[in-house]
Amino acid sequence: MSSLLSTASRPKAAINSASVQLQQSRGMKSKNPTHIDKCLPRMSWSPANLYNLYQRTYGPPTMDTKFTKSAKTMFQQRWQSKRLVRAYHGDWINEGKFKKDYLPDRLPPIIGKAGKGEPKVPLTSLMFAELEKRLDVLVFRACLADSVYNARRMVVHGKVFLNGRKTTDANTILKPGDLVSVIPSAVTTLQPQRVEAASETSEAAAPAESSEPSETPSDSTPEPSSDVDASSTAPAPIPAPPKLSALPFKLPDYASPFIFIPPYIEPSFSTCSFIYLRDPTAAPGRSEVPSPYEADGEVMKLAWEYYAALGRKGDKKPARLERKRLGA
C-alpha cells in the first residue's frame, strides 16, 4: 500500500524519466530517440536532432564531455563517453550483439612512419567501421532515407534491392562492389508520382459530340442501306497509356546540414541506387567514419577504453583482473 501511495505522489515527469531508464536498462528501444530532453545526436535529419547536435557542440551539455574539470571517476567518464557515441553509432542494436558482432578485438595498426609535422591517424573512430558496412546504415548514408530507422523500415518492407534481388535483412553486411537500389516511391526526398492524361482533347470532345441534337426527322423511317461504311466496322483506336511524370524533389526542412556522401559510396540519384566501393578507413588528420564527435578526441578514446577494459564478448572483467578490486 505504501508503494502505491509513493508512486501516486511522484510527479509525472519523474515517472516518465524512471520508465525511460527502465527501458534502457532492459535494452528496449525508445519511441522517440531524438527527443530534446535526452540531447543525444542520432542518425536522423530530424529538426530535433539538429537541435541536439547544436547543444552537444556549443550548449550547456558540452560540460558532460569536459572531463578535465569533472569530479567523475575514470569509470564514470568512460561509461559517459560510451553512452554518447553509442547513441549515434548503432543505438538500435543491442549492446551485447554490438560487442559480439561489430566491435573489433583491436584497432588496426599504422603502416609506415608519420612525417615530420604530419597529423596523427585517428584510429579510435574505426571501432565503428563494421557498423558502416550494414545495409540500413549505407541506405541512410546515401541520402535515400531521412533516418537510419526509416532506412531499416524500408529494407524490412522490401523496398531495397541488393545486386538486383529483394532483401529484407537490414543486418546484411555489404562487400565492396555491391549494388544497392531503392524503389523511388520509398525515397524520402521524392514525392508521390502523378498520373497525367494522355489524350485530354479526345476526352473533352466526347461529351461535346453527345450533346449535339439529332437532325433526323421523327416521321421519316430510315431505309436500310446496302452499302456498309467501312469506317464503322474498323476497330476502336487503342488509347495511349497514361504519362508518368518525374518524381519531384523536395528536401525536408533543416536537413541540409546532414546531406553529405562518404567517400566509400558512389550514389546515382537518377536511379535511386549506389555502389559500395570499399570499407571505410582513416588517413593522417581525418577519418572516413562520420561521427558528431572528434575522430580521435577524448570521448572516442574513453569509449574505446571502456570496451577494451570490459572485453569484447560481454561486460566481464578480463581474467587477469578477476578477484581484484577495481583500480588496484
Short mmCIF file of C-alpha atoms in Angstrom, two decimals:
data_model
loop_
_atom_site.label_atom_id
_atom_site.label_comp_id
_atom_site.label_asym_id
_atom_site.label_seq_id
_atom_site.Cartn_x
_atom_site.Cartn_y
_atom_site.Cartn_z
CA MET A 1 0.00 0.00 0.00
CA SER A 2 2.84 2.33 0.83
CA SER A 3 4.43 1.69 -2.59
CA LEU A 4 1.18 2.65 -4.32
CA LEU A 5 0.97 5.86 -2.32
CA SER A 6 4.58 6.74 -3.09
CA THR A 7 4.02 6.13 -6.80
CA ALA A 8 0.89 8.28 -6.84
CA SER A 9 2.66 11.11 -5.04
CA ARG A 10 5.55 11.22 -7.50
CA PRO A 11 5.30 13.83 -10.29
CA LYS A 12 4.55 12.70 -13.83
CA ALA A 13 7.93 13.84 -15.18
CA ALA A 14 9.78 11.72 -12.61
CA ILE A 15 7.69 8.68 -13.50
CA ASN A 16 8.39 9.17 -17.20
CA SER A 17 12.13 9.53 -16.65
CA ALA A 18 12.12 6.44 -14.46
CA SER A 19 10.30 4.46 -17.16
CA VAL A 20 12.83 5.61 -19.78
CA GLN A 21 15.71 4.48 -17.57
CA LEU A 22 13.97 1.14 -17.02
CA GLN A 23 13.56 0.66 -20.78
CA GLN A 24 17.20 1.48 -21.39
CA SER A 25 18.34 -0.91 -18.67
CA ARG A 26 16.29 -3.70 -20.24
CA GLY A 27 17.64 -2.96 -23.72
CA MET A 28 14.30 -1.71 -25.07
CA LYS A 29 14.21 0.83 -27.90
CA SER A 30 12.88 4.31 -27.19
CA LYS A 31 9.80 5.55 -29.04
CA ASN A 32 11.35 8.98 -29.71
CA PRO A 33 15.16 8.70 -29.88
CA THR A 34 15.64 12.33 -30.99
CA HIS A 35 13.81 13.87 -28.02
CA ILE A 36 15.40 17.13 -26.90
CA ASP A 37 15.34 16.07 -23.24
CA LYS A 38 17.90 13.35 -23.97
CA CYS A 39 20.04 15.66 -26.12
CA LEU A 40 21.76 12.76 -27.87
CA PRO A 41 22.66 13.12 -31.58
CA ARG A 42 21.34 10.29 -33.77
CA MET A 43 21.47 9.22 -37.42
CA SER A 44 18.49 11.36 -38.41
CA TRP A 45 17.55 14.51 -40.33
CA SER A 46 15.02 15.48 -37.69
CA PRO A 47 14.95 19.17 -36.62
CA ALA A 48 15.10 17.98 -33.02
CA ASN A 49 18.27 16.06 -33.84
CA LEU A 50 19.81 19.24 -35.28
CA TYR A 51 18.98 20.98 -32.01
CA ASN A 52 20.58 18.14 -30.04
CA LEU A 53 23.69 18.31 -32.21
CA TYR A 54 23.98 22.06 -31.65
CA GLN A 55 23.56 21.66 -27.90
CA ARG A 56 26.21 18.94 -27.73
CA THR A 57 28.59 21.17 -29.70
CA TYR A 58 28.01 24.62 -28.23
CA GLY A 59 25.37 24.35 -25.49
CA PRO A 60 25.49 23.52 -21.78
CA PRO A 61 25.63 19.71 -22.39
CA THR A 62 29.25 20.19 -23.55
CA MET A 63 30.17 20.18 -19.85
CA ASP A 64 29.46 16.43 -19.84
CA THR A 65 32.49 15.85 -22.05
CA LYS A 66 34.93 18.25 -20.34
CA PHE A 67 36.46 15.59 -18.15
CA THR A 68 39.46 17.70 -17.13
CA LYS A 69 37.12 19.75 -14.96
CA SER A 70 34.95 16.86 -13.82
CA ALA A 71 34.67 15.17 -10.46
CA LYS A 72 33.62 11.86 -12.04
CA THR A 73 35.66 8.73 -11.58
CA MET A 74 37.52 7.19 -14.50
CA PHE A 75 34.87 4.51 -14.91
CA GLN A 76 32.10 7.15 -14.96
CA GLN A 77 33.95 9.13 -17.62
CA ARG A 78 34.37 6.04 -19.78
CA TRP A 79 30.75 5.00 -19.34
CA GLN A 80 29.51 8.51 -20.18
CA SER A 81 31.64 8.55 -23.33
CA LYS A 82 30.37 5.12 -24.33
CA ARG A 83 26.77 6.29 -23.85
CA LEU A 84 27.30 9.32 -26.09
CA VAL A 85 28.99 7.53 -29.00
CA ARG A 86 26.64 4.53 -28.89
CA ALA A 87 23.64 6.86 -29.08
CA TYR A 88 24.79 7.77 -32.59
CA HIS A 89 26.56 4.61 -33.73
CA GLY A 90 24.07 1.75 -33.71
CA ASP A 91 21.77 2.73 -30.86
CA TRP A 92 19.09 0.37 -32.25
CA ILE A 93 21.45 -2.61 -31.84
CA ASN A 94 21.55 -4.48 -28.57
CA GLU A 95 24.72 -3.83 -26.60
CA GLY A 96 25.62 -7.50 -26.36
CA LYS A 97 25.16 -8.02 -30.10
CA PHE A 98 27.20 -4.92 -30.84
CA LYS A 99 30.16 -6.10 -28.78
CA LYS A 100 29.96 -9.61 -30.19
CA ASP A 101 29.46 -8.91 -33.92
CA TYR A 102 30.64 -5.35 -34.62
CA LEU A 103 33.26 -4.33 -32.07
CA PRO A 104 36.81 -5.25 -33.19
CA ASP A 105 39.26 -7.00 -30.90
CA ARG A 106 41.85 -4.32 -31.54
CA LEU A 107 42.34 -1.24 -33.64
CA PRO A 108 44.19 -1.59 -36.96
CA PRO A 109 47.93 -0.85 -36.85
CA ILE A 110 49.54 2.11 -38.59
CA ILE A 111 51.75 1.08 -41.51
CA GLY A 112 54.75 3.31 -42.05
CA LYS A 113 56.04 6.28 -40.14
CA ALA A 114 54.40 9.67 -39.96
CA GLY A 115 56.34 12.53 -41.49
CA LYS A 116 57.57 15.48 -39.53
CA GLY A 117 54.71 17.79 -38.68
CA GLU A 118 52.15 15.37 -40.13
CA PRO A 119 48.96 14.92 -38.06
CA LYS A 120 48.24 11.61 -36.39
CA VAL A 121 45.92 9.00 -37.85
CA PRO A 122 42.63 8.96 -35.87
CA LEU A 123 42.26 5.22 -35.37
CA THR A 124 39.81 5.29 -32.46
CA SER A 125 36.77 6.02 -34.63
CA LEU A 126 37.47 2.87 -36.68
CA MET A 127 35.93 0.78 -33.91
CA PHE A 128 32.62 1.66 -35.62
CA ALA A 129 33.84 0.83 -39.14
CA GLU A 130 31.99 -2.50 -39.12
CA LEU A 131 28.70 -0.70 -38.46
CA GLU A 132 29.21 1.40 -41.59
CA LYS A 133 29.02 -1.78 -43.70
CA ARG A 134 25.43 -2.53 -42.69
CA LEU A 135 22.74 -2.23 -45.33
CA ASP A 136 20.44 0.07 -43.34
CA VAL A 137 23.30 2.41 -42.40
CA LEU A 138 24.50 2.67 -46.01
CA VAL A 139 21.00 3.46 -47.28
CA PHE A 140 20.95 6.36 -44.83
CA ARG A 141 24.49 7.44 -45.76
CA ALA A 142 23.46 7.53 -49.44
CA CYS A 143 20.76 10.12 -48.52
CA LEU A 144 17.96 7.81 -49.65
CA ALA A 145 16.30 7.85 -46.21
CA ASP A 146 15.85 10.64 -43.66
CA SER A 147 16.95 8.44 -40.75
CA VAL A 148 18.57 5.11 -40.16
CA TYR A 149 15.32 3.95 -38.55
CA ASN A 150 13.40 4.74 -41.73
CA ALA A 151 16.13 3.04 -43.78
CA ARG A 152 15.76 -0.07 -41.69
CA ARG A 153 11.98 0.04 -42.19
CA MET A 154 12.44 0.34 -45.95
CA VAL A 155 14.63 -2.77 -46.01
CA VAL A 156 12.24 -4.81 -43.88
CA HIS A 157 9.27 -3.83 -46.08
CA GLY A 158 11.03 -4.99 -49.25
CA LYS A 159 11.78 -1.57 -50.77
CA VAL A 160 15.52 -2.22 -51.15
CA PHE A 161 17.29 -4.47 -53.67
CA LEU A 162 20.81 -5.84 -53.25
CA ASN A 163 22.50 -6.77 -56.54
CA GLY A 164 19.09 -6.94 -58.23
CA ARG A 165 17.44 -9.15 -55.61
CA LYS A 166 14.99 -8.04 -52.97
CA THR A 167 16.35 -8.30 -49.45
CA THR A 168 14.55 -7.86 -46.15
CA ASP A 169 17.51 -8.34 -43.81
CA ALA A 170 18.71 -4.96 -42.55
CA ASN A 171 21.68 -6.63 -40.82
CA THR A 172 23.29 -7.57 -44.14
CA ILE A 173 26.97 -6.67 -44.33
CA LEU A 174 27.91 -5.28 -47.75
CA LYS A 175 31.04 -6.17 -49.66
CA PRO A 176 32.98 -3.87 -51.99
CA GLY A 177 31.26 -3.75 -55.38
CA ASP A 178 27.72 -4.44 -54.13
CA LEU A 179 24.94 -2.52 -55.89
CA VAL A 180 22.00 -1.32 -53.81
CA SER A 181 18.85 0.16 -55.35
CA VAL A 182 15.73 1.57 -53.71
CA ILE A 183 12.21 1.86 -55.09
CA PRO A 184 11.81 5.58 -55.97
CA SER A 185 8.43 5.89 -54.28
CA ALA A 186 10.05 4.97 -50.95
CA VAL A 187 12.79 7.62 -51.10
CA THR A 188 12.27 10.39 -48.58
CA THR A 189 13.21 13.30 -50.86
CA LEU A 190 10.87 12.22 -53.69
CA GLN A 191 7.16 12.97 -53.71
CA PRO A 192 4.45 10.51 -54.85
CA GLN A 193 4.11 10.00 -58.58
CA ARG A 194 1.41 11.89 -60.50
CA VAL A 195 -0.53 10.47 -63.47
CA GLU A 196 -1.33 12.82 -66.35
CA ALA A 197 -3.99 12.16 -69.01
CA ALA A 198 -2.51 11.33 -72.42
CA SER A 199 -5.43 12.44 -74.62
CA GLU A 200 -7.15 15.35 -72.95
CA THR A 201 -8.56 16.71 -76.22
CA SER A 202 -10.31 13.47 -77.10
CA GLU A 203 -11.91 13.30 -73.65
CA ALA A 204 -13.11 16.89 -73.97
CA ALA A 205 -14.58 16.27 -77.44
CA ALA A 206 -16.52 13.18 -76.39
CA PRO A 207 -19.17 14.96 -74.26
CA ALA A 208 -19.47 17.72 -76.88
CA GLU A 209 -20.50 15.25 -79.57
CA SER A 210 -23.07 13.58 -77.33
CA SER A 211 -24.70 16.93 -76.52
CA GLU A 212 -25.47 17.81 -80.19
CA PRO A 213 -29.20 17.33 -81.13
CA SER A 214 -30.18 14.83 -83.81
CA GLU A 215 -31.23 16.31 -87.23
CA THR A 216 -33.16 13.21 -88.39
CA PRO A 217 -36.93 13.92 -88.66
CA SER A 218 -39.07 11.77 -86.41
CA ASP A 219 -41.79 10.96 -89.03
CA SER A 220 -39.46 9.53 -91.64
CA THR A 221 -38.26 5.96 -91.23
CA PRO A 222 -34.69 5.29 -92.33
CA GLU A 223 -34.33 2.94 -95.25
CA PRO A 224 -31.89 0.07 -94.92
CA SER A 225 -28.73 0.75 -96.82
CA SER A 226 -26.93 -1.96 -98.64
CA ASP A 227 -23.67 -0.12 -98.58
CA VAL A 228 -21.86 -0.58 -95.24
CA ASP A 229 -19.47 2.11 -94.25
CA ALA A 230 -16.02 0.62 -93.88
CA SER A 231 -15.08 3.08 -91.20
CA SER A 232 -17.90 1.88 -88.90
CA THR A 233 -16.54 -1.66 -88.80
CA ALA A 234 -12.97 -0.57 -88.06
CA PRO A 235 -11.76 -1.40 -84.52
CA ALA A 236 -11.69 1.42 -81.98
CA PRO A 237 -8.31 3.09 -81.57
CA ILE A 238 -6.29 1.89 -78.55
CA PRO A 239 -5.93 4.72 -76.02
CA ALA A 240 -2.40 5.78 -75.23
CA PRO A 241 -1.04 4.77 -71.81
CA PRO A 242 -1.01 7.47 -69.15
CA LYS A 243 2.14 9.54 -68.92
CA LEU A 244 4.02 9.28 -65.63
CA SER A 245 5.69 12.49 -64.63
CA ALA A 246 9.08 12.58 -62.95
CA LEU A 247 9.13 12.41 -59.16
CA PRO A 248 9.58 15.96 -57.84
CA PHE A 249 12.47 16.50 -55.42
CA LYS A 250 11.75 18.08 -52.04
CA LEU A 251 14.34 18.36 -49.31
CA PRO A 252 12.88 18.20 -45.78
CA ASP A 253 13.24 21.22 -43.56
CA TYR A 254 16.52 21.59 -41.64
CA ALA A 255 18.05 18.60 -43.46
CA SER A 256 20.84 20.38 -45.34
CA PRO A 257 23.45 20.06 -42.52
CA PHE A 258 23.15 16.27 -42.77
CA ILE A 259 23.46 16.00 -46.57
CA PHE A 260 26.89 14.55 -47.34
CA ILE A 261 28.20 11.44 -49.10
CA PRO A 262 31.06 9.41 -47.56
CA PRO A 263 33.96 8.66 -49.93
CA TYR A 264 33.30 4.91 -49.86
CA ILE A 265 29.88 5.28 -51.57
CA GLU A 266 29.18 6.11 -55.22
CA PRO A 267 25.50 7.16 -55.47
CA SER A 268 23.29 7.64 -58.51
CA PHE A 269 20.31 9.77 -57.57
CA SER A 270 18.73 9.49 -61.03
CA THR A 271 18.33 5.73 -60.50
CA CYS A 272 17.97 5.79 -56.67
CA SER A 273 20.92 3.46 -56.25
CA PHE A 274 24.51 3.40 -55.05
CA ILE A 275 27.61 1.21 -55.17
CA TYR A 276 29.57 0.30 -52.06
CA LEU A 277 33.14 0.94 -53.21
CA ARG A 278 35.30 -0.08 -50.26
CA ASP A 279 35.50 -0.27 -46.50
CA PRO A 280 35.93 2.99 -44.55
CA THR A 281 39.44 3.81 -43.42
CA ALA A 282 41.46 6.62 -41.86
CA ALA A 283 44.28 8.86 -43.03
CA PRO A 284 46.52 11.39 -41.26
CA GLY A 285 44.27 14.01 -39.75
CA ARG A 286 40.93 12.58 -40.91
CA SER A 287 38.64 9.59 -40.56
CA GLU A 288 36.05 8.33 -43.05
CA VAL A 289 33.67 7.18 -40.30
CA PRO A 290 31.09 10.00 -39.89
CA SER A 291 30.52 10.95 -36.28
CA PRO A 292 29.32 14.03 -34.34
CA TYR A 293 32.35 13.66 -32.07
CA GLU A 294 36.02 14.23 -32.85
CA ALA A 295 37.51 11.19 -34.56
CA ASP A 296 40.42 10.88 -32.14
CA GLY A 297 39.07 13.07 -29.36
CA GLU A 298 38.74 12.33 -25.69
CA VAL A 299 35.19 10.99 -26.00
CA MET A 300 36.19 8.40 -28.59
CA LYS A 301 39.29 7.38 -26.66
CA LEU A 302 37.43 6.93 -23.39
CA ALA A 303 34.71 4.92 -25.14
CA TRP A 304 37.33 2.57 -26.61
CA GLU A 305 38.98 2.26 -23.18
CA TYR A 306 35.60 1.27 -21.74
CA TYR A 307 35.17 -1.58 -24.22
CA ALA A 308 38.83 -2.60 -24.06
CA ALA A 309 38.71 -2.92 -20.28
CA LEU A 310 35.47 -4.89 -20.13
CA GLY A 311 36.13 -7.23 -23.02
CA ARG A 312 34.50 -7.79 -26.38
CA LYS A 313 32.15 -10.65 -25.54
CA GLY A 314 30.39 -9.05 -22.60
CA ASP A 315 30.58 -6.86 -19.52
CA LYS A 316 33.07 -9.09 -17.75
CA LYS A 317 36.48 -8.39 -16.32
CA PRO A 318 39.49 -9.88 -18.05
CA ALA A 319 40.96 -12.98 -16.43
CA ARG A 320 43.91 -11.04 -15.06
CA LEU A 321 41.54 -8.74 -13.14
CA GLU A 322 39.37 -11.43 -11.57
CA ARG A 323 39.08 -11.23 -7.77
CA LYS A 324 40.80 -7.86 -7.82
CA ARG A 325 39.36 -4.60 -6.66
CA LEU A 326 38.75 -2.02 -9.40
CA GLY A 327 41.70 0.37 -9.51
CA ALA A 328 44.02 -1.95 -7.57
#
